[in-house]
Short mmCIF file of C-alpha atoms in Angstrom, two decimals:
data_model
loop_
_atom_site.label_atom_id
_atom_site.label_comp_id
_atom_site.label_asym_id
_atom_site.label_seq_id
_atom_site.Cartn_x
_atom_site.Cartn_y
_atom_site.Cartn_z
CA UNK A 1443 115.82 126.54 106.69
CA UNK A 1444 115.39 130.00 107.79
CA UNK A 1445 112.68 131.07 109.75
CA UNK A 1446 111.77 133.77 107.84
CA UNK A 1447 110.75 131.37 105.12
CA UNK A 1448 108.19 129.83 107.32
CA UNK A 1449 106.94 132.96 109.11
CA UNK A 1450 106.46 134.43 104.91
CA UNK A 1451 104.47 131.24 103.77
CA UNK A 1452 102.69 131.40 107.16
CA UNK A 1453 100.95 135.16 106.19
CA UNK A 1454 100.44 133.33 102.81
CA UNK A 1455 98.50 130.88 104.16
CA UNK A 1456 96.44 133.52 105.95
CA UNK A 1457 95.78 135.24 103.00
CA UNK A 1458 94.39 132.80 100.94
CA UNK A 1459 91.26 130.84 101.19
CA UNK A 1460 92.00 128.36 98.51
CA UNK A 1461 92.78 124.90 99.82
CA UNK A 1462 94.84 123.84 96.71
CA UNK A 1463 97.02 127.09 97.44
CA UNK A 1464 97.40 126.14 101.11
CA UNK A 1465 98.14 122.61 100.13
CA UNK A 1466 100.99 123.34 97.36
CA UNK A 1467 102.77 126.56 99.50
CA UNK A 1468 103.29 123.73 102.68
CA UNK A 1469 104.10 121.24 100.26
CA UNK A 1470 107.10 123.36 98.69
CA UNK A 1471 108.45 124.38 102.57
CA UNK A 1472 108.61 120.71 103.46
CA UNK A 1473 110.24 120.19 100.18
CA UNK A 1474 112.44 122.87 101.17
CA UNK A 1475 113.14 121.74 104.90
CA UNK A 1476 116.35 120.43 105.95
CA UNK A 1477 115.83 116.47 107.44
CA UNK A 1478 116.45 117.64 110.70
CA UNK A 1479 114.20 120.29 110.66
CA UNK A 1480 110.90 118.17 109.13
CA UNK A 1481 109.24 117.67 112.88
CA UNK A 1482 109.36 121.11 113.56
CA UNK A 1483 108.29 122.24 110.36
CA UNK A 1484 105.61 120.19 110.68
CA UNK A 1485 104.64 121.43 113.97
CA UNK A 1486 104.83 124.88 112.72
CA UNK A 1487 103.04 124.44 109.69
CA UNK A 1488 99.78 122.93 111.99
CA UNK A 1489 100.41 125.91 114.17
CA UNK A 1490 102.09 124.30 117.13
CA UNK A 1491 105.84 123.57 118.88
CA UNK A 1492 106.83 120.57 119.27
CA UNK A 1493 106.58 121.09 123.01
CA UNK A 1494 103.20 120.50 124.04
CA UNK A 1495 104.01 122.80 127.18
CA UNK A 1496 106.58 125.29 127.14
CA UNK A 1497 105.28 127.71 130.21
CA UNK A 1498 105.44 130.54 128.32
CA UNK A 1499 102.08 132.64 128.57
CA UNK A 1500 100.41 135.53 127.20
CA UNK A 1501 102.40 137.69 129.79
CA UNK A 1502 105.75 136.80 128.60
CA UNK A 1503 104.65 138.03 125.09
CA UNK A 1504 103.46 141.49 125.84
CA UNK A 1505 107.04 143.18 126.19
CA UNK A 1506 108.85 141.83 123.52
CA UNK A 1507 112.25 143.67 122.62
CA UNK A 1508 113.03 145.69 120.03
CA UNK A 1509 113.04 143.07 116.85
CA UNK A 1510 116.04 142.60 114.77
CA UNK A 1511 116.75 144.04 111.07
CA UNK A 1512 118.22 141.06 109.32
CA UNK A 1513 116.66 137.63 109.19
CA UNK A 1514 119.08 135.06 110.87
CA UNK A 1515 116.92 132.52 112.79
CA UNK A 1516 116.61 129.24 111.29
CA UNK A 1517 113.43 126.27 112.04
CA UNK A 1518 116.19 124.32 114.10
CA UNK A 1519 117.44 127.44 116.55
CA UNK A 1520 113.49 128.25 117.24
CA UNK A 1521 112.63 124.50 118.22
CA UNK A 1522 115.85 124.02 120.71
CA UNK A 1523 115.27 127.26 121.99
CA UNK A 1524 111.79 126.38 122.89
CA UNK A 1525 113.20 123.36 123.70
CA UNK A 1526 115.57 124.90 126.46
CA UNK A 1527 112.71 127.24 127.67
CA UNK A 1528 110.09 124.18 128.61
CA UNK A 1529 112.82 122.23 130.69
CA UNK A 1530 113.32 125.02 133.07
CA UNK A 1531 111.89 124.46 136.29
CA UNK A 1532 112.50 125.13 140.02
CA UNK A 1533 113.77 128.23 141.62
CA UNK A 1534 114.55 130.87 139.32
CA UNK A 1535 113.07 129.39 136.70
CA UNK A 1536 110.39 132.10 135.82
CA UNK A 1537 113.31 134.64 135.69
CA UNK A 1538 115.45 132.53 133.34
CA UNK A 1539 112.89 131.67 131.03
CA UNK A 1540 111.61 135.53 130.62
CA UNK A 1541 115.13 136.08 129.96
CA UNK A 1542 115.40 132.96 127.35
CA UNK A 1543 111.90 134.14 125.72
CA UNK A 1544 113.81 137.83 125.11
CA UNK A 1545 116.97 136.59 123.72
CA UNK A 1546 114.85 134.32 121.04
CA UNK A 1547 112.47 137.24 120.13
CA UNK A 1548 115.29 139.59 120.15
CA UNK A 1549 116.82 137.68 117.51
CA UNK A 1550 113.71 137.88 115.51
CA UNK A 1551 112.68 140.10 112.88
CA UNK A 1552 109.27 141.99 113.48
CA UNK A 1553 107.47 139.28 110.97
CA UNK A 1554 109.38 136.60 112.44
CA UNK A 1555 108.34 137.80 116.21
CA UNK A 1556 104.51 137.91 115.33
CA UNK A 1557 104.49 134.31 113.68
CA UNK A 1558 106.82 133.06 117.03
CA UNK A 1559 104.11 134.66 119.46
CA UNK A 1560 101.20 132.87 117.26
CA UNK A 1561 102.93 129.90 117.55
CA UNK A 1562 103.29 130.24 121.71
CA UNK A 1563 100.11 131.25 122.10
CA UNK A 1564 98.74 128.43 120.00
CA UNK A 1565 96.57 130.83 118.07
CA UNK A 1566 98.67 131.11 114.70
CA UNK A 1567 95.65 132.08 112.64
CA UNK A 1568 96.83 130.98 109.03
CA UNK A 1569 94.17 128.23 108.21
CA UNK A 1570 96.42 125.04 108.13
CA UNK A 1571 94.53 122.60 110.15
CA UNK A 1572 96.32 119.24 110.09
CA UNK A 1573 94.33 117.46 107.40
CA UNK A 1574 95.74 120.45 105.03
CA UNK A 1575 99.39 119.65 106.53
CA UNK A 1576 98.72 115.55 105.51
CA UNK A 1577 97.57 116.50 101.99
CA UNK A 1578 100.62 118.74 101.63
CA UNK A 1579 102.97 115.95 103.01
CA UNK A 1580 101.75 113.70 100.19
CA UNK A 1581 102.08 116.16 97.61
CA UNK A 1582 105.94 116.91 98.86
CA UNK A 1583 106.62 113.03 99.02
CA UNK A 1584 104.77 112.08 95.73
CA UNK A 1585 102.82 109.59 97.71
CA UNK A 1586 99.10 108.56 97.27
CA UNK A 1587 97.10 110.64 99.69
CA UNK A 1588 94.93 107.76 101.04
CA UNK A 1589 98.41 106.04 102.18
CA UNK A 1590 99.77 108.95 103.93
CA UNK A 1591 96.43 109.89 105.64
CA UNK A 1592 96.15 106.33 107.37
CA UNK A 1593 100.13 106.26 108.20
CA UNK A 1594 99.51 109.66 109.98
CA UNK A 1595 96.51 108.40 111.92
CA UNK A 1596 98.23 105.11 113.22
CA UNK A 1597 101.07 106.91 114.19
CA UNK A 1598 99.28 109.49 116.17
CA UNK A 1599 100.60 112.79 114.08
CA UNK A 1600 102.00 113.57 111.10
CA UNK A 1601 105.59 115.22 112.11
CA UNK A 1602 107.25 111.36 112.71
CA UNK A 1603 105.65 110.37 109.01
CA UNK A 1604 107.12 113.11 107.52
CA UNK A 1605 110.13 112.55 108.79
CA UNK A 1606 110.20 108.92 107.54
CA UNK A 1607 109.14 109.51 104.33
CA UNK A 1608 111.19 112.89 103.61
CA UNK A 1609 114.89 111.34 104.61
CA UNK A 1610 117.03 111.73 102.17
CA UNK A 1611 117.84 108.45 99.89
CA UNK A 1612 115.22 106.52 101.38
CA UNK A 1613 112.34 104.47 99.72
CA UNK A 1614 109.38 106.47 100.30
CA UNK A 1615 106.63 103.81 99.92
CA UNK A 1616 108.67 101.60 101.87
CA UNK A 1617 109.10 104.02 104.50
CA UNK A 1618 105.52 104.86 104.75
CA UNK A 1619 104.70 100.79 105.32
CA UNK A 1620 106.22 100.61 108.61
CA UNK A 1621 103.47 102.75 110.14
CA UNK A 1622 101.33 100.02 111.39
CA UNK A 1623 98.69 99.33 114.31
CA UNK A 1624 101.13 99.17 117.51
CA UNK A 1625 99.37 97.86 120.44
CA UNK A 1626 100.53 100.07 123.32
CA UNK A 1627 100.67 103.54 120.51
CA UNK A 1628 97.42 105.01 120.57
CA UNK A 1629 95.87 105.75 117.59
CA UNK A 1630 93.51 108.73 116.71
CA UNK A 1631 89.91 107.51 117.16
CA UNK A 1632 87.15 106.90 114.70
CA UNK A 1633 84.51 110.02 114.97
CA UNK A 1634 80.90 110.01 114.12
CA UNK A 1635 78.57 112.79 112.02
CA UNK A 1636 75.03 113.81 113.05
CA UNK A 1637 71.90 113.37 111.71
CA UNK A 1638 68.55 114.44 113.21
CA UNK A 1639 66.78 111.06 113.04
CA UNK A 1640 67.58 107.74 113.06
CA UNK A 1641 66.09 107.33 109.51
CA UNK A 1642 68.03 110.02 108.06
CA UNK A 1643 71.29 108.17 109.72
CA UNK A 1644 70.09 104.74 108.24
CA UNK A 1645 69.80 106.60 105.02
CA UNK A 1646 73.44 107.06 105.04
CA UNK A 1647 74.79 103.59 106.31
CA UNK A 1648 72.13 101.16 104.99
CA UNK A 1649 71.51 98.38 107.40
CA UNK A 1650 73.35 99.10 110.79
CA UNK A 1651 74.43 98.43 114.09
CA UNK A 1652 72.39 101.11 116.03
CA UNK A 1653 74.46 101.03 119.59
CA UNK A 1654 73.60 103.13 122.56
CA UNK A 1655 75.24 106.54 123.00
CA UNK A 1656 76.76 106.51 126.51
CA UNK A 1657 77.71 109.92 128.17
CA UNK A 1658 81.01 109.31 129.51
CA UNK A 1659 84.99 109.64 128.39
CA UNK A 1660 85.95 107.94 124.98
CA UNK A 1661 88.92 105.40 125.93
CA UNK A 1662 91.14 103.32 123.94
CA UNK A 1663 92.84 100.80 125.87
CA UNK A 1664 95.87 98.26 124.99
CA UNK A 1665 96.84 95.31 126.18
CA UNK A 1666 100.08 93.51 125.79
CA UNK A 1667 100.14 90.31 128.13
CA UNK A 1668 100.17 91.99 131.59
CA UNK A 1669 100.43 95.69 130.47
CA UNK A 1670 97.37 97.76 129.77
CA UNK A 1671 97.41 101.37 129.08
CA UNK A 1672 94.49 103.52 129.03
CA UNK A 1673 94.28 106.68 126.42
CA UNK A 1674 92.20 109.42 125.92
CA UNK A 1675 90.59 110.59 122.64
CA UNK A 1676 93.62 113.46 122.43
CA UNK A 1677 95.89 110.33 123.17
CA UNK A 1678 96.79 110.88 126.79
CA UNK A 1679 97.41 108.21 128.60
CA UNK A 1680 95.62 107.73 131.98
CA UNK A 1681 95.58 104.23 132.93
CA UNK A 1682 96.91 105.48 136.76
CA UNK A 1683 93.82 107.11 137.07
CA UNK A 1684 91.54 104.48 135.87
CA UNK A 1685 92.58 100.91 137.83
CA UNK A 1686 89.49 99.49 137.81
CA UNK A 1687 89.66 99.91 133.78
CA UNK A 1688 92.74 98.42 133.86
CA UNK A 1689 91.52 95.69 136.05
CA UNK A 1690 88.90 94.56 133.70
CA UNK A 1691 90.86 94.54 130.62
CA UNK A 1692 93.84 92.66 132.09
CA UNK A 1693 91.50 89.97 133.44
CA UNK A 1694 90.36 89.31 129.53
CA UNK A 1695 91.02 86.14 128.11
CA UNK A 1696 93.30 87.70 125.18
CA UNK A 1697 97.07 88.30 125.21
CA UNK A 1698 96.79 91.59 122.90
CA UNK A 1699 94.00 93.69 121.96
CA UNK A 1700 93.23 97.48 121.33
CA UNK A 1701 89.65 98.41 122.33
CA UNK A 1702 87.55 101.40 121.58
CA UNK A 1703 84.79 102.26 124.14
CA UNK A 1704 83.57 104.28 126.90
CA UNK A 1705 84.24 104.26 130.77
CA UNK A 1706 81.29 106.02 132.44
CA UNK A 1707 80.05 106.97 136.00
CA UNK A 1708 76.61 105.01 137.11
CA UNK A 1709 74.13 105.01 139.60
CA UNK A 1710 73.39 101.90 141.69
CA UNK A 1711 70.21 101.22 139.35
CA UNK A 1712 72.38 101.69 136.09
CA UNK A 1713 71.52 104.73 134.89
CA UNK A 1714 74.36 107.34 134.22
CA UNK A 1715 75.68 109.76 136.42
CA UNK A 1716 76.02 113.31 135.05
CA UNK A 1717 78.80 114.06 132.84
CA UNK A 1718 80.71 116.30 135.08
CA UNK A 1719 80.73 113.26 137.81
CA UNK A 1720 82.64 111.21 134.96
CA UNK A 1721 84.57 113.96 133.58
CA UNK A 1722 85.97 114.87 137.39
CA UNK A 1723 87.01 111.58 138.41
CA UNK A 1724 89.03 111.00 135.02
CA UNK A 1725 90.30 114.47 135.67
CA UNK A 1726 91.50 113.64 139.05
CA UNK A 1727 95.00 112.80 140.05
CA UNK A 1728 94.74 112.98 143.69
CA UNK A 1729 93.58 109.61 145.80
CA UNK A 1730 92.63 107.86 143.12
CA UNK A 1731 91.67 104.81 145.59
CA UNK A 1732 89.45 107.25 147.05
CA UNK A 1733 87.74 108.44 144.29
CA UNK A 1734 87.20 104.84 142.74
CA UNK A 1735 85.55 104.08 146.24
CA UNK A 1736 83.22 107.12 146.07
CA UNK A 1737 82.80 107.28 142.20
CA UNK A 1738 83.44 103.95 140.29
CA UNK A 1739 83.48 104.09 136.45
CA UNK A 1740 82.08 100.88 134.46
CA UNK A 1741 84.01 100.07 130.78
CA UNK A 1742 81.78 99.43 128.13
CA UNK A 1743 83.66 98.35 124.67
CA UNK A 1744 81.98 99.25 121.09
CA UNK A 1745 84.94 98.46 118.66
CA UNK A 1746 88.09 96.51 118.52
CA UNK A 1747 91.03 97.53 116.56
CA UNK A 1748 93.34 94.34 117.57
CA UNK A 1749 92.87 91.29 119.10
CA UNK A 1750 95.15 88.36 120.13
CA UNK A 1751 97.73 89.36 117.52
CA UNK A 1752 95.41 90.34 114.42
CA UNK A 1753 94.84 93.82 113.35
CA UNK A 1754 91.40 94.51 112.46
CA UNK A 1755 91.19 97.84 111.10
CA UNK A 1756 90.87 96.24 107.74
CA UNK A 1757 88.00 94.38 108.77
CA UNK A 1758 84.35 95.07 108.31
CA UNK A 1759 82.65 96.36 111.50
CA UNK A 1760 80.08 93.28 111.52
CA UNK A 1761 83.28 91.05 111.50
CA UNK A 1762 84.99 93.14 114.09
CA UNK A 1763 82.09 92.98 116.59
CA UNK A 1764 81.88 89.00 115.95
CA UNK A 1765 85.42 89.07 116.79
CA UNK A 1766 84.91 91.16 119.86
CA UNK A 1767 82.00 89.75 120.95
CA UNK A 1768 83.62 86.09 120.79
CA UNK A 1769 86.94 87.67 123.10
CA UNK A 1770 84.77 89.76 125.63
CA UNK A 1771 81.89 88.82 128.09
CA UNK A 1772 78.43 90.46 127.25
CA UNK A 1773 78.34 92.89 130.16
CA UNK A 1774 81.19 94.40 128.62
CA UNK A 1775 79.55 95.24 125.41
CA UNK A 1776 77.41 98.41 124.42
CA UNK A 1777 73.96 97.37 123.77
CA UNK A 1778 73.23 97.35 119.94
CA UNK A 1779 70.29 96.65 117.41
CA UNK A 1780 70.94 95.55 113.83
CA UNK A 1781 68.40 96.78 111.36
CA UNK A 1782 67.57 98.57 108.40
CA UNK A 1783 64.29 99.50 109.77
CA UNK A 1784 64.04 102.94 110.83
CA UNK A 1785 60.77 102.14 113.57
CA UNK A 1786 62.49 99.92 114.75
CA UNK A 1787 65.78 101.82 115.06
CA UNK A 1788 63.63 104.70 116.80
CA UNK A 1789 62.32 102.52 119.30
CA UNK A 1790 65.75 101.71 120.17
CA UNK A 1791 66.58 104.95 120.36
CA UNK A 1792 63.73 105.88 122.76
CA UNK A 1793 64.58 102.64 124.93
CA UNK A 1794 68.12 104.45 125.11
CA UNK A 1795 66.54 107.63 126.34
CA UNK A 1796 64.54 105.99 129.07
CA UNK A 1797 67.58 104.64 130.69
CA UNK A 1798 69.15 108.26 130.70
CA UNK A 1799 71.81 107.94 127.82
CA UNK A 1800 72.27 110.32 125.36
CA UNK A 1801 70.87 108.99 122.11
CA UNK A 1802 72.15 106.19 119.51
CA UNK A 1803 75.13 105.89 117.10
CA UNK A 1804 74.14 104.00 113.91
CA UNK A 1805 77.13 102.10 112.19
CA UNK A 1806 77.36 101.06 108.84
CA UNK A 1807 78.10 97.18 108.92
CA UNK A 1808 80.26 97.12 105.89
CA UNK A 1809 82.63 99.82 107.26
CA UNK A 1810 86.09 99.39 108.05
CA UNK A 1811 87.59 101.34 110.79
CA UNK A 1812 88.53 104.92 109.53
CA UNK A 1813 91.11 106.25 112.14
CA UNK A 1814 90.84 110.11 112.93
CA UNK A 1815 88.18 110.72 110.20
CA UNK A 1816 84.66 111.52 110.46
CA UNK A 1817 82.86 109.63 107.64
CA UNK A 1818 79.28 108.99 106.81
CA UNK A 1819 79.72 105.23 108.00
CA UNK A 1820 79.00 106.49 111.96
CA UNK A 1821 76.52 108.88 112.43
CA UNK A 1822 75.40 109.91 116.27
CA UNK A 1823 71.44 110.74 117.13
CA UNK A 1824 70.43 112.86 119.88
CA UNK A 1825 66.77 113.87 120.60
CA UNK A 1826 68.16 117.58 121.31
CA UNK A 1827 70.07 120.02 119.13
CA UNK A 1828 73.61 120.20 120.66
CA UNK A 1829 76.68 121.79 119.14
CA UNK A 1830 80.74 121.44 120.90
CA UNK A 1831 81.49 125.08 120.25
CA UNK A 1832 84.80 126.96 121.46
CA UNK A 1833 84.26 129.96 124.06
CA UNK A 1834 85.88 133.35 121.88
CA UNK A 1835 85.31 136.07 124.36
CA UNK A 1836 83.23 136.17 127.66
CA UNK A 1837 81.41 139.12 129.22
CA UNK A 1838 81.51 140.53 132.85
CA UNK A 1839 78.35 139.84 134.69
CA UNK A 1840 75.82 142.39 136.13
CA UNK A 1841 73.29 142.07 139.02
CA UNK A 1842 73.99 138.82 141.19
CA UNK A 1843 76.76 137.62 138.88
CA UNK A 1844 78.47 141.04 139.10
CA UNK A 1845 82.57 140.04 139.43
CA UNK A 1846 81.59 136.99 137.89
CA UNK A 1847 82.86 135.91 134.08
CA UNK A 1848 79.13 135.32 132.35
CA UNK A 1849 77.71 135.69 129.02
CA UNK A 1850 79.35 133.60 126.42
CA UNK A 1851 80.41 134.22 122.91
CA UNK A 1852 80.38 130.93 121.03
CA UNK A 1853 82.00 130.11 117.81
CA UNK A 1854 81.83 127.10 115.72
CA UNK A 1855 85.17 126.23 114.11
CA UNK A 1856 85.76 126.84 110.21
CA UNK A 1857 87.88 124.62 108.49
CA UNK A 1858 89.06 126.84 105.36
CA UNK A 1859 90.19 129.61 107.55
CA UNK A 1860 91.45 127.62 110.63
CA UNK A 1861 89.25 130.84 112.41
CA UNK A 1862 86.08 130.53 114.53
CA UNK A 1863 82.73 132.09 113.28
CA UNK A 1864 80.45 133.56 116.01
CA UNK A 1865 77.20 132.21 116.62
CA UNK A 1866 75.74 134.60 119.60
CA UNK A 1867 76.29 134.76 123.16
CA UNK A 1868 74.52 132.90 126.21
CA UNK A 1869 74.28 133.19 129.88
CA UNK A 1870 71.51 130.11 130.13
CA UNK A 1871 72.11 127.16 132.02
CA UNK A 1872 74.93 128.30 134.17
CA UNK A 1873 75.20 127.23 137.53
CA UNK A 1874 76.72 129.17 140.26
CA UNK A 1875 79.63 126.46 140.27
CA UNK A 1876 80.01 126.96 136.70
CA UNK A 1877 79.86 130.43 136.81
CA UNK A 1878 83.34 130.37 139.56
CA UNK A 1879 84.85 127.73 137.39
CA UNK A 1880 84.40 129.68 134.10
CA UNK A 1881 85.80 132.53 135.80
CA UNK A 1882 88.75 131.35 136.94
CA UNK A 1883 89.36 129.41 133.71
CA UNK A 1884 88.75 132.36 131.44
CA UNK A 1885 90.99 134.96 133.32
CA UNK A 1886 93.95 131.88 132.89
CA UNK A 1887 92.84 132.20 129.10
CA UNK A 1888 92.49 136.26 128.73
CA UNK A 1889 94.13 137.97 125.94
CA UNK A 1890 92.50 141.11 126.82
CA UNK A 1891 90.02 142.85 128.73
CA UNK A 1892 87.96 146.34 127.80
CA UNK A 1893 86.12 145.86 131.25
CA UNK A 1894 83.08 144.36 129.77
CA UNK A 1895 84.56 141.76 127.17
CA UNK A 1896 87.23 139.74 127.98
CA UNK A 1897 88.55 138.04 124.76
CA UNK A 1898 89.88 134.52 125.70
CA UNK A 1899 92.67 131.91 123.93
CA UNK A 1900 89.50 129.74 121.76
CA UNK A 1901 90.85 126.31 122.96
CA UNK A 1902 87.65 125.81 125.42
CA UNK A 1903 84.95 123.64 124.24
CA UNK A 1904 81.60 123.90 125.57
CA UNK A 1905 78.68 121.70 124.65
CA UNK A 1906 75.44 123.94 123.88
CA UNK A 1907 71.89 122.70 123.53
CA UNK A 1908 69.79 125.01 120.93
CA UNK A 1909 66.50 125.02 119.51
CA UNK A 1910 67.19 125.39 116.43
CA UNK A 1911 69.64 127.88 113.93
CA UNK A 1912 68.20 130.74 112.49
CA UNK A 1913 69.12 133.32 109.75
CA UNK A 1914 70.84 136.61 111.22
CA UNK A 1915 72.45 139.53 110.05
CA UNK A 1916 74.27 140.13 113.66
CA UNK A 1917 77.11 137.63 112.99
CA UNK A 1918 79.58 137.28 110.37
CA UNK A 1919 78.39 133.97 109.53
CA UNK A 1920 74.91 135.00 108.81
CA UNK A 1921 73.19 132.94 110.93
CA UNK A 1922 72.57 132.35 115.07
CA UNK A 1923 71.24 129.75 117.53
CA UNK A 1924 68.11 130.19 119.05
CA UNK A 1925 67.71 129.58 122.57
CA UNK A 1926 71.31 128.28 123.45
CA UNK A 1927 71.93 126.91 126.68
CA UNK A 1928 75.34 125.78 128.47
CA UNK A 1929 74.85 121.76 128.91
CA UNK A 1930 78.47 121.29 130.40
CA UNK A 1931 81.93 122.27 129.42
CA UNK A 1932 84.32 119.58 127.38
CA UNK A 1933 87.49 119.15 128.60
CA UNK A 1934 87.86 115.90 126.90
CA UNK A 1935 87.83 117.69 123.61
CA UNK A 1936 90.71 120.17 122.10
CA UNK A 1937 89.04 122.84 119.94
CA UNK A 1938 90.27 121.02 116.59
CA UNK A 1939 87.47 118.64 117.37
CA UNK A 1940 84.67 121.23 117.90
CA UNK A 1941 81.99 121.51 115.50
CA UNK A 1942 82.18 123.04 112.09
CA UNK A 1943 80.47 126.16 110.36
CA UNK A 1944 79.21 123.53 107.96
CA UNK A 1945 77.85 121.49 110.83
CA UNK A 1946 75.51 124.35 111.59
CA UNK A 1947 74.36 125.36 108.44
CA UNK A 1948 73.41 121.61 108.00
CA UNK A 1949 70.59 121.85 110.60
CA UNK A 1950 69.46 125.26 109.53
CA UNK A 1951 65.78 124.98 107.95
CA UNK A 1952 65.69 124.98 104.04
#
């Protein structure tokens, strides 16, 4: 398939706000893709490259060659070119990367260059989120959406599922059934909605388990015999950084398991250390033994997806927890209270807060494990309003902050467009250490700098505390955060999982 077809579709996707129209446009592209191009086509529709890193930064895309006058590039050509570019290492690789980028972009028309630049930078604004791509795949393959969605969640991404069900001559229903939970292959984690009180959370869930919400790193641990692997919420393998977690799970009296939980750094009295301490420990690959001795991590488990050869995804939460409690020591389990009484749940929340934890998560006892979904079965409750937003730009500081990037522009994710809606700015809560860090970080992510405002690639998530949401004509979304302040930067969360503009509207007084 010619790249021009995909670039034209991308332009149409950006021009329409209709979800149904977006799905149909993408479904048609998937039908037209050659079998060996399906994986790349799915990635490109999602605004990504199949190669996670290519080494092609903003600087390499500033001075592009004169565009071609005729469309000749195919999707396969582009994927192969980026594969070659990504493989370059060692002496002379920078110059060769520059040369290969020029060759690729020199073969592209002006429209194709714009599309390729967006892909390479990771900021292709076409409103084609992965959830829409999954919908389009179901339509293109004429398969039930619920079945396709489940297969994608179990596989971790839509590309391999698309390859299987769109292959010529296959029984698509049978092809879909091959995607099952596999010990050793991470699945997308189940996510939680937000509620201001436990009473409101219980209204959504009914009788529920109310569990401590720990301020650590979400981990998914897979055990198969002596092999133990630890994955982050973004499905990256980090077992080599967390040997104490590996050892705890290795010692369990189960032959196989997939466990969902949290790794957290605790003080000697059991209270949590600041998130930055846990995050720094998990992020460090250097001298792991020393880091472990200085900052040991404790594993807490709150769900089980598989135990001793039995897949539990379709079991209710009550059934999964019973099985987990029978197989794991009590010390490994997150403290919980089963109740439908708001007063009892509030008292349990107060206890969690008194011990230094973030709040609670209220979980329906009847819910199955809905991998990758943010449904109403899990609802988190924290006493202070916080949102995970994306940094859109940063302003150069003045006075004692002169020379530092200081005031950050905050954006909520817009599921309809794939872009972000600005909600205001803040410099409150920033320590000198954070100022130094964000100056370095946002210099790396810089798109342009007019001497005052530095616009950045919108990929960095930041947790923001605030006192409320107010109506504002100053910003395009018509609202702004009151007394916004920085809590922490969330390197463990991708921008695609940031809170949405609808989440913000739900917190606005009616």
